[in-house]
Short mmCIF file of C-alpha atoms in Angstrom, two decimals:
data_model
loop_
_atom_site.label_atom_id
_atom_site.label_comp_id
_atom_site.label_asym_id
_atom_site.label_seq_id
_atom_site.Cartn_x
_atom_site.Cartn_y
_atom_site.Cartn_z
CA MET E 1 -50.36 15.40 45.28
CA ARG E 2 -49.68 16.32 48.91
CA ALA E 3 -51.40 14.75 51.93
CA HIS E 4 -52.69 17.17 54.63
CA TYR E 5 -53.39 15.94 58.14
CA GLY E 6 -55.42 17.61 60.85
CA ILE E 7 -55.68 16.77 64.53
CA VAL E 8 -56.85 13.19 64.97
CA ARG E 9 -58.52 11.69 67.96
CA SER E 10 -56.53 8.98 69.61
CA ALA E 11 -59.32 6.46 69.10
CA LEU E 12 -59.05 6.91 65.33
CA ALA E 13 -55.31 7.40 65.08
CA GLY E 14 -54.43 3.86 64.12
CA ALA E 15 -57.08 3.61 61.39
CA LEU E 16 -56.31 7.04 59.96
CA LEU E 17 -52.56 6.48 59.89
CA ALA E 18 -53.01 3.15 58.18
CA GLY E 19 -55.27 4.76 55.60
CA ALA E 20 -52.84 7.62 55.11
CA ALA E 21 -50.04 5.16 54.41
CA VAL E 22 -52.08 3.59 51.63
CA VAL E 23 -53.00 6.99 50.15
CA SER E 24 -49.41 8.23 50.38
CA ALA E 25 -48.13 5.14 48.62
CA GLY E 26 -50.65 5.69 45.82
CA CYS E 27 -49.69 9.35 45.46
CA ALA E 28 -45.99 8.54 45.38
CA ALA E 29 -46.60 6.15 42.53
CA GLU E 30 -48.55 8.77 40.55
CA GLU E 31 -46.68 11.99 41.37
CA LYS E 32 -44.14 13.36 38.86
CA PRO E 33 -41.32 15.73 39.80
CA THR E 34 -42.24 19.27 38.76
CA LEU E 35 -39.68 21.79 37.52
CA VAL E 36 -40.45 25.41 36.67
CA VAL E 37 -38.84 27.10 33.67
CA LEU E 38 -39.06 30.90 33.46
CA GLY E 39 -38.50 32.33 30.00
CA PRO E 40 -38.98 35.25 27.57
CA TRP E 41 -41.43 33.70 25.09
CA THR E 42 -45.15 34.42 25.24
CA GLY E 43 -48.16 33.90 22.98
CA GLY E 44 -47.61 31.87 19.86
CA GLU E 45 -43.84 32.11 20.24
CA GLU E 46 -43.91 29.94 23.36
CA ALA E 47 -46.03 27.15 21.87
CA PRO E 48 -43.25 25.08 20.20
CA PHE E 49 -41.02 25.39 23.27
CA LYS E 50 -43.81 24.14 25.50
CA LYS E 51 -44.46 21.25 23.12
CA MET E 52 -40.79 20.34 23.31
CA LEU E 53 -40.91 20.40 27.13
CA GLN E 54 -44.05 18.27 27.09
CA GLU E 55 -42.42 15.68 24.86
CA MET E 56 -39.31 15.71 27.04
CA GLY E 57 -41.43 15.08 30.13
CA ARG E 58 -43.30 12.28 28.43
CA LYS E 59 -40.01 10.50 27.81
CA ASN E 60 -38.32 11.05 31.18
CA GLY E 61 -41.32 11.00 33.50
CA LYS E 62 -40.89 14.55 34.81
CA HIS E 63 -43.38 17.39 34.77
CA TYR E 64 -42.27 20.80 33.44
CA VAL E 65 -44.15 24.06 33.90
CA TYR E 66 -43.19 26.95 31.63
CA GLU E 67 -43.82 30.54 32.74
CA GLY E 68 -43.39 33.09 29.95
CA THR E 69 -43.19 36.84 30.51
CA ARG E 70 -42.10 39.97 28.67
CA SER E 71 -41.04 41.46 32.04
CA LEU E 72 -38.43 38.82 32.67
CA ARG E 73 -36.00 40.75 34.86
CA GLU E 74 -38.74 42.17 37.07
CA THR E 75 -40.37 38.77 37.47
CA LEU E 76 -37.15 36.98 38.36
CA VAL E 77 -36.04 39.68 40.81
CA ALA E 78 -39.41 39.46 42.57
CA GLN E 79 -39.15 35.67 42.78
CA LEU E 80 -35.65 35.84 44.19
CA ARG E 81 -36.75 38.35 46.82
CA THR E 82 -39.49 35.99 47.97
CA GLU E 83 -37.08 33.04 47.86
CA SER E 84 -39.21 31.30 45.24
CA PRO E 85 -36.98 31.23 42.14
CA PRO E 86 -37.67 28.99 39.17
CA ASP E 87 -35.60 25.86 38.78
CA VAL E 88 -34.27 27.19 35.47
CA ALA E 89 -34.51 30.67 33.97
CA ILE E 90 -33.83 31.54 30.35
CA LEU E 91 -32.44 35.07 29.93
CA ASN E 92 -30.93 37.00 27.04
CA GLY E 93 -28.53 39.22 28.98
CA PRO E 94 -25.16 37.70 29.90
CA GLY E 95 -24.35 40.89 31.80
CA GLU E 96 -27.43 40.38 33.93
CA LEU E 97 -26.66 36.67 34.30
CA ALA E 98 -23.20 37.54 35.56
CA GLU E 99 -24.76 39.72 38.25
CA TYR E 100 -26.89 36.79 39.40
CA ALA E 101 -23.76 34.62 39.48
CA PHE E 102 -21.91 37.13 41.68
CA GLU E 103 -24.89 37.32 44.03
CA GLY E 104 -24.94 33.54 44.34
CA ASP E 105 -28.34 33.15 42.68
CA ALA E 106 -27.25 31.58 39.37
CA GLN E 107 -25.34 28.36 40.02
CA PRO E 108 -22.04 27.31 38.38
CA LEU E 109 -22.31 24.52 35.84
CA PRO E 110 -21.15 21.09 37.06
CA SER E 111 -18.49 19.22 35.13
CA ASP E 112 -20.93 17.15 33.09
CA VAL E 113 -22.80 20.28 31.89
CA VAL E 114 -19.96 22.77 31.36
CA GLY E 115 -19.26 21.47 27.86
CA ARG E 116 -22.59 22.98 26.74
CA ALA E 117 -21.37 26.52 27.57
CA ILE E 118 -20.49 27.53 24.01
CA GLU E 119 -18.73 30.85 23.43
CA PRO E 120 -19.26 33.68 22.72
CA TRP E 121 -22.75 33.16 24.18
CA ALA E 122 -21.54 31.60 27.41
CA PRO E 123 -18.07 32.87 28.38
CA ARG E 124 -16.39 31.88 31.63
CA ILE E 125 -16.41 34.44 34.43
CA SER E 126 -14.45 34.70 37.67
CA VAL E 127 -16.57 34.58 40.82
CA ALA E 128 -15.43 34.25 44.43
CA ASP E 129 -16.25 30.89 46.03
CA LYS E 130 -17.41 30.46 49.63
CA HIS E 131 -13.80 30.75 50.81
CA GLY E 132 -13.27 34.03 48.95
CA ASP E 133 -11.04 32.51 46.28
CA MET E 134 -11.71 33.54 42.67
CA GLN E 135 -12.81 30.68 40.47
CA GLU E 136 -13.32 30.92 36.72
CA ARG E 137 -16.51 29.06 35.93
CA ALA E 138 -19.33 28.90 33.40
CA TYR E 139 -22.81 29.68 34.69
CA TRP E 140 -25.17 29.40 31.72
CA VAL E 141 -25.64 27.70 28.39
CA PRO E 142 -27.13 28.99 25.11
CA VAL E 143 -30.50 27.40 24.39
CA ARG E 144 -31.41 29.37 21.27
CA VAL E 145 -29.46 32.00 19.29
CA ASP E 146 -30.24 34.70 16.74
CA LEU E 147 -28.29 36.59 14.10
CA LYS E 148 -28.30 40.38 14.10
CA SER E 149 -26.39 42.75 11.74
CA ILE E 150 -28.97 42.11 9.03
CA VAL E 151 -31.55 44.16 7.15
CA TRP E 152 -34.86 42.85 5.84
CA SER E 153 -36.39 43.94 2.53
CA ARG E 154 -38.65 42.59 -0.17
CA ALA E 155 -37.31 40.94 -3.29
CA GLY E 156 -36.27 43.51 -5.85
CA GLU E 157 -35.69 46.25 -3.27
CA GLU E 158 -32.70 48.40 -4.12
CA ARG E 159 -30.05 48.43 -1.45
CA ALA E 160 -27.48 51.13 -0.67
CA ALA E 161 -28.16 52.99 -3.92
CA ASP E 162 -31.83 53.58 -3.09
CA GLU E 163 -32.13 57.19 -1.91
CA ASP E 164 -35.89 56.86 -1.42
CA ALA E 165 -35.69 54.00 1.08
CA VAL E 166 -37.68 54.41 4.28
CA TRP E 167 -36.44 52.62 7.41
CA CYS E 168 -38.89 50.77 9.62
CA LEU E 169 -38.54 52.08 13.17
CA GLY E 170 -40.27 50.87 16.30
CA MET E 171 -38.73 51.28 19.77
CA ALA E 172 -41.55 50.50 22.22
CA SER E 173 -41.01 47.24 24.10
CA GLY E 174 -42.24 47.71 27.65
CA ALA E 175 -39.51 48.00 30.26
CA THR E 176 -36.81 47.47 27.61
CA SER E 177 -38.03 50.11 25.12
CA GLY E 178 -35.19 51.43 23.00
CA TRP E 179 -33.36 48.15 22.43
CA PRO E 180 -33.96 48.14 18.63
CA GLY E 181 -32.02 51.42 18.61
CA THR E 182 -29.17 50.04 20.70
CA ASP E 183 -28.93 47.23 18.13
CA TRP E 184 -28.46 49.86 15.45
CA ILE E 185 -25.64 51.65 17.30
CA GLU E 186 -23.88 48.39 18.13
CA ASP E 187 -24.06 47.09 14.58
CA LEU E 188 -22.85 50.32 13.00
CA LEU E 189 -19.89 50.44 15.39
CA LEU E 190 -19.05 46.80 14.66
CA GLN E 191 -19.32 47.22 10.90
CA ARG E 192 -17.26 50.41 10.69
CA GLU E 193 -14.65 49.89 13.42
CA GLY E 194 -14.38 46.10 13.57
CA PRO E 195 -14.62 43.50 16.36
CA ASP E 196 -11.70 44.74 18.48
CA ALA E 197 -13.06 48.26 19.01
CA TYR E 198 -16.56 46.85 19.46
CA GLU E 199 -15.41 44.44 22.14
CA ARG E 200 -13.41 47.08 24.02
CA TRP E 201 -16.42 49.40 24.07
CA ALA E 202 -18.89 46.70 25.15
CA THR E 203 -16.66 45.50 27.98
CA GLY E 204 -16.04 48.98 29.40
CA ALA E 205 -12.53 49.61 28.06
CA LEU E 206 -13.49 52.26 25.47
CA ALA E 207 -15.14 55.55 26.39
CA TRP E 208 -18.58 56.47 25.12
CA THR E 209 -17.12 59.85 24.18
CA ASP E 210 -14.53 58.20 21.91
CA LYS E 211 -14.89 59.46 18.35
CA ARG E 212 -15.49 55.93 17.06
CA VAL E 213 -18.49 55.47 19.33
CA LYS E 214 -19.82 58.91 18.48
CA ARG E 215 -19.45 58.14 14.78
CA ALA E 216 -21.82 55.16 15.16
CA TRP E 217 -24.51 57.48 16.55
CA GLN E 218 -23.82 59.95 13.76
CA ASP E 219 -24.12 57.21 11.15
CA TRP E 220 -27.52 56.33 12.56
CA ALA E 221 -28.53 59.99 12.66
CA ALA E 222 -27.69 60.29 8.95
CA LEU E 223 -30.30 57.60 8.28
CA LEU E 224 -32.85 59.02 10.71
CA THR E 225 -32.72 62.62 9.50
CA THR E 226 -34.14 61.63 6.13
CA ASP E 227 -37.45 61.40 8.03
CA VAL E 228 -37.34 63.07 11.45
CA ASP E 229 -41.08 62.65 12.05
CA ASN E 230 -40.68 58.91 11.60
CA ALA E 231 -37.88 58.93 14.18
CA LYS E 232 -40.02 60.75 16.74
CA GLU E 233 -43.03 58.53 16.18
CA ALA E 234 -40.81 55.45 16.59
CA ILE E 235 -40.37 56.27 20.30
CA THR E 236 -43.88 55.01 21.07
CA ARG E 237 -44.35 52.70 18.07
CA PRO E 238 -44.08 49.00 19.04
CA PHE E 239 -41.12 47.23 17.49
CA GLU E 240 -43.65 44.60 16.43
CA SER E 241 -46.58 46.55 15.04
CA LEU E 242 -49.84 45.94 13.24
CA GLY E 243 -52.42 43.23 13.55
CA LYS E 244 -52.32 39.87 15.26
CA ASP E 245 -50.95 37.54 12.61
CA ARG E 246 -48.28 38.98 10.31
CA PHE E 247 -47.48 42.11 12.27
CA GLY E 248 -43.99 43.06 11.17
CA LEU E 249 -43.39 46.71 10.36
CA LEU E 250 -42.69 45.97 6.70
CA ASN E 251 -46.26 44.75 6.31
CA LYS E 252 -47.74 48.22 6.57
CA PRO E 253 -48.30 49.34 2.95
CA GLY E 254 -46.44 52.50 2.07
CA TYR E 255 -44.86 52.88 5.51
CA CYS E 256 -41.33 51.54 5.15
CA THR E 257 -39.20 49.50 2.78
CA ARG E 258 -36.45 48.03 4.94
CA GLU E 259 -36.01 46.93 8.54
CA HIS E 260 -32.91 46.43 10.69
CA GLN E 261 -33.88 43.54 12.94
CA GLY E 262 -32.66 40.16 14.19
CA SER E 263 -33.31 36.79 12.60
CA PHE E 264 -36.45 36.22 14.68
CA ALA E 265 -38.21 38.84 12.50
CA ARG E 266 -38.64 36.27 9.75
CA ARG E 267 -41.71 34.89 11.53
CA HIS E 268 -43.57 38.11 10.64
CA TYR E 269 -42.99 37.98 6.90
CA GLY E 270 -43.76 35.97 3.81
CA LEU E 271 -41.28 34.33 1.49
CA ASP E 272 -40.76 37.57 -0.46
CA VAL E 273 -38.94 39.24 2.46
CA MET E 274 -35.27 38.31 2.78
CA PRO E 275 -32.32 39.29 5.01
CA ALA E 276 -28.94 40.64 3.89
CA PRO E 277 -25.91 42.07 5.75
CA THR E 278 -26.29 45.61 7.07
CA SER E 279 -23.28 46.75 5.03
CA ASP E 280 -25.28 46.02 1.85
CA PHE E 281 -27.77 48.72 2.79
CA VAL E 282 -25.81 51.47 4.55
CA LYS E 283 -23.51 53.56 2.44
CA GLY E 284 -19.92 53.98 3.53
CA LEU E 285 -19.61 50.85 5.64
CA PRO E 286 -16.67 48.56 4.81
CA ALA E 287 -17.82 45.54 2.86
CA ASP E 288 -15.01 43.27 4.07
CA GLN E 289 -15.57 43.13 7.85
CA ASN E 290 -17.54 39.87 7.66
CA ALA E 291 -18.35 40.25 11.36
CA PHE E 292 -21.86 39.88 12.72
CA GLU E 293 -23.61 40.60 15.97
CA VAL E 294 -25.47 37.70 17.59
CA SER E 295 -27.75 37.33 20.57
CA GLY E 296 -28.91 34.36 22.57
CA ASP E 297 -31.37 32.99 25.09
CA MET E 298 -29.35 31.38 27.86
CA ALA E 299 -30.44 28.90 30.51
CA ALA E 300 -29.15 29.09 34.08
CA VAL E 301 -30.08 27.06 37.15
CA PHE E 302 -31.44 29.04 40.11
CA LYS E 303 -32.71 26.13 42.20
CA PRO E 304 -30.03 23.43 41.95
CA SER E 305 -31.00 19.78 41.86
CA ASP E 306 -30.08 16.75 39.83
CA ALA E 307 -33.33 17.18 37.91
CA ALA E 308 -32.52 20.83 37.10
CA TRP E 309 -29.08 19.97 35.71
CA GLU E 310 -30.58 17.09 33.75
CA LEU E 311 -33.06 19.59 32.28
CA VAL E 312 -30.24 21.87 31.13
CA LEU E 313 -28.54 18.93 29.46
CA GLU E 314 -31.82 17.95 27.81
CA LEU E 315 -32.52 21.50 26.59
CA THR E 316 -29.18 21.56 24.78
CA SER E 317 -29.41 18.02 23.42
CA GLN E 318 -29.84 17.25 19.74
CA SER E 319 -33.04 15.31 20.38
CA ALA E 320 -34.69 18.25 22.18
CA ARG E 321 -33.59 20.65 19.46
CA ASN E 322 -35.02 18.39 16.79
CA GLU E 323 -38.31 18.24 18.68
CA TRP E 324 -38.38 22.05 19.07
CA VAL E 325 -37.85 22.48 15.33
CA ARG E 326 -40.55 19.91 14.52
CA ALA E 327 -43.03 21.71 16.76
CA ALA E 328 -42.35 25.12 15.18
CA GLU E 329 -43.71 26.58 11.96
CA PRO E 330 -41.02 26.84 9.24
CA GLU E 331 -40.68 30.62 9.73
CA GLU E 332 -40.25 30.17 13.49
CA GLN E 333 -37.76 27.32 13.60
CA PRO E 334 -35.10 28.24 16.17
CA PHE E 335 -31.39 28.56 15.50
CA PHE E 336 -28.78 26.95 17.74
CA PRO E 337 -25.05 27.59 18.20
CA SER E 338 -24.26 24.92 15.63
CA GLY E 339 -27.01 26.03 13.24
CA ALA E 340 -30.61 24.87 12.92
CA ALA E 341 -31.42 21.34 14.02
CA GLY E 342 -33.33 19.32 11.44
CA ALA E 343 -33.91 22.32 9.21
CA LYS E 344 -36.00 20.33 6.72
CA GLY E 345 -38.65 22.64 5.31
CA ALA E 346 -36.76 25.75 6.43
CA THR E 347 -37.70 28.96 4.65
CA PRO E 348 -35.36 30.71 2.18
CA ALA E 349 -34.78 33.39 4.83
CA SER E 350 -33.70 30.76 7.39
CA ARG E 351 -31.30 29.19 4.92
CA GLU E 352 -29.79 32.59 4.12
CA ILE E 353 -29.31 33.32 7.82
CA LEU E 354 -27.49 30.01 8.24
CA ARG E 355 -25.31 30.80 5.23
CA ILE E 356 -24.33 34.17 6.70
CA LEU E 357 -23.51 32.59 10.05
CA ASN E 358 -21.49 29.79 8.48
CA ASP E 359 -19.51 32.21 6.29
CA ALA E 360 -18.84 34.77 9.05
CA GLU E 361 -15.26 35.27 10.15
CA ARG E 362 -16.26 36.65 13.57
CA ILE E 363 -19.46 36.73 15.57
CA CYS E 364 -19.83 39.15 18.47
CA LEU E 365 -22.28 38.92 21.34
CA ASP E 366 -24.85 41.73 21.57
CA ALA E 367 -22.97 44.55 23.30
CA SER E 368 -25.76 45.97 25.45
CA ASP E 369 -26.77 42.46 26.56
CA ALA E 370 -23.24 42.04 27.92
CA MET E 371 -23.15 45.39 29.77
CA PRO E 372 -24.06 45.80 33.44
CA SER E 373 -27.85 46.09 33.68
CA THR E 374 -27.83 49.74 34.80
CA LEU E 375 -25.68 50.78 31.84
CA ARG E 376 -27.82 48.70 29.51
CA GLY E 377 -30.92 50.53 30.74
CA ALA E 378 -29.23 53.93 30.42
CA PHE E 379 -28.26 53.07 26.83
CA GLN E 380 -31.86 52.22 25.96
CA ARG E 381 -33.16 55.44 27.49
CA ALA E 382 -30.51 57.48 25.67
CA VAL E 383 -31.68 56.05 22.35
CA LEU E 384 -35.23 57.24 23.04
CA GLU E 385 -34.03 60.73 23.95
CA PHE E 386 -31.78 60.85 20.90
CA LEU E 387 -34.75 60.13 18.64
CA GLU E 388 -36.43 63.32 19.83
CA ASN E 389 -33.87 65.31 17.84
CA PRO E 390 -31.20 63.28 16.06
CA ARG E 391 -29.91 66.39 14.28
CA ASP E 392 -28.83 68.18 17.47
CA GLU E 393 -25.10 67.61 18.05
CA ALA E 394 -25.29 69.12 21.53
CA VAL E 395 -27.96 66.60 22.54
CA LEU E 396 -25.77 63.75 21.34
CA ASP E 397 -22.72 65.07 23.19
CA GLY E 398 -24.78 65.37 26.38
CA LEU E 399 -26.11 61.83 26.09
CA LEU E 400 -22.65 60.39 25.46
CA ALA E 401 -21.30 62.30 28.47
CA GLN E 402 -24.04 60.80 30.66
CA LEU E 403 -23.32 57.30 29.39
CA GLU E 404 -19.61 57.81 29.95
CA ALA E 405 -20.29 58.85 33.54
CA GLU E 406 -22.28 55.64 34.01
CA ARG E 407 -19.46 53.58 32.44
CA LEU E 408 -16.93 55.05 34.89
CA LEU E 409 -19.28 54.36 37.78
CA GLN E 410 -19.65 50.74 36.71
CA LYS E 411 -15.89 50.38 36.27
CA ARG E 412 -15.28 51.62 39.81
CA ALA E 413 -17.84 49.11 41.02
CA LYS E 414 -16.05 46.42 38.96
CA ALA E 415 -19.36 45.61 37.31
CA PHE E 416 -17.82 44.81 33.92
CA VAL E 417 -17.02 41.11 34.15
CA LEU E 418 -17.14 39.89 30.55
CA ASP E 419 -13.97 40.19 28.47
CA ASP E 420 -14.38 38.12 25.31
CA LEU E 421 -17.48 38.92 23.29
CA CYS E 422 -16.22 38.08 19.80
CA ASP E 423 -15.22 34.67 18.52
CA VAL E 424 -15.12 32.55 15.41
CA PRO E 425 -18.41 30.72 14.76
CA PRO E 426 -18.66 27.31 16.45
CA GLY E 427 -17.20 24.56 14.30
CA ARG E 428 -15.02 26.94 12.31
CA SER E 429 -11.26 27.16 12.86
CA PRO E 430 -9.69 30.59 13.53
CA GLU E 431 -8.16 30.37 10.07
CA GLY E 432 -11.64 29.96 8.55
#
């Protein structure tokens, strides 16, 4: 509550000021600090997060407002331009977050928060301080994480030996359309070539025209060309299709039998749909890599205050995670860097995802999420163009040449700032 005062006549000044003092005192006693959190979750997906924020505010006396949008980058850029950023923003692109850090928008974590910056989701980056000296700091923390490198199918579905399998494909996702295809390329490169080549490519040290990168596109083309019409239709098909309740692509009868998608997809399916490693479904991939791609939703402070840093600490606390899990349906319970908090009642799919994560030898951050935002966007657009004719080798060569030109441009601009994208899972020693 904010008091507004107009022009007062001198004869009434004393009485009005005395009354205002009483009103102001009452407002101060009732008013709660308000912090704005901008994030990627909308609709039903945001409900458990908002419940968790509400419970957090009830306990600490603060008031939190959550703003969810599917156009996260555009919204945040507009807010920064008008000098009205949120207190905290939750983003899934560490490459984009690094850009905000270099521009001075995202704030470095203070000493009492930096321990929450868990790698590979939150690596340290070097940014010049106000004196021009380079300082290696952490700027964000993982709030929620997901496992990629998995394929979903119904119980009893044949895996690599099934020649009649039909892949679910949907690329439309607003301003980020194409990202399900970039996930495919990244995963195939990781599974065939291993974490070292994957990391060099994602951090700008390996050319897009390298034969190992091209082979990943060719591997995907080999899957797509079994049904070229499906590939073309996928350009405008939403990655989450069909209906308003259970609208995963696998739910469309007779359409497809398997889907390459992250762990969040489990919320669309019943208990008969389960995940398994990509290498179980794609012929010719090594079965012994035991490396998996992961993604994350990371929180960064854009309007620094004690209350904002306290919020970051709260968001990554065990109590908040437990509350988030309690507020979510079993198929929507979030995963965290150390696993799922309070996973009582978790679905079989959730337990299998945790098993895969716990048994992994290496986890690697989503490559396109770590790239400079312009290269990330070019990658997504290239996927959509590739789907027009995945059989045409000349088209592929042209797209890779364009992406390589963008990589070189970003290298000259020193836009690649992340070096270490692969790590052992948290809590596991390098020896396993």
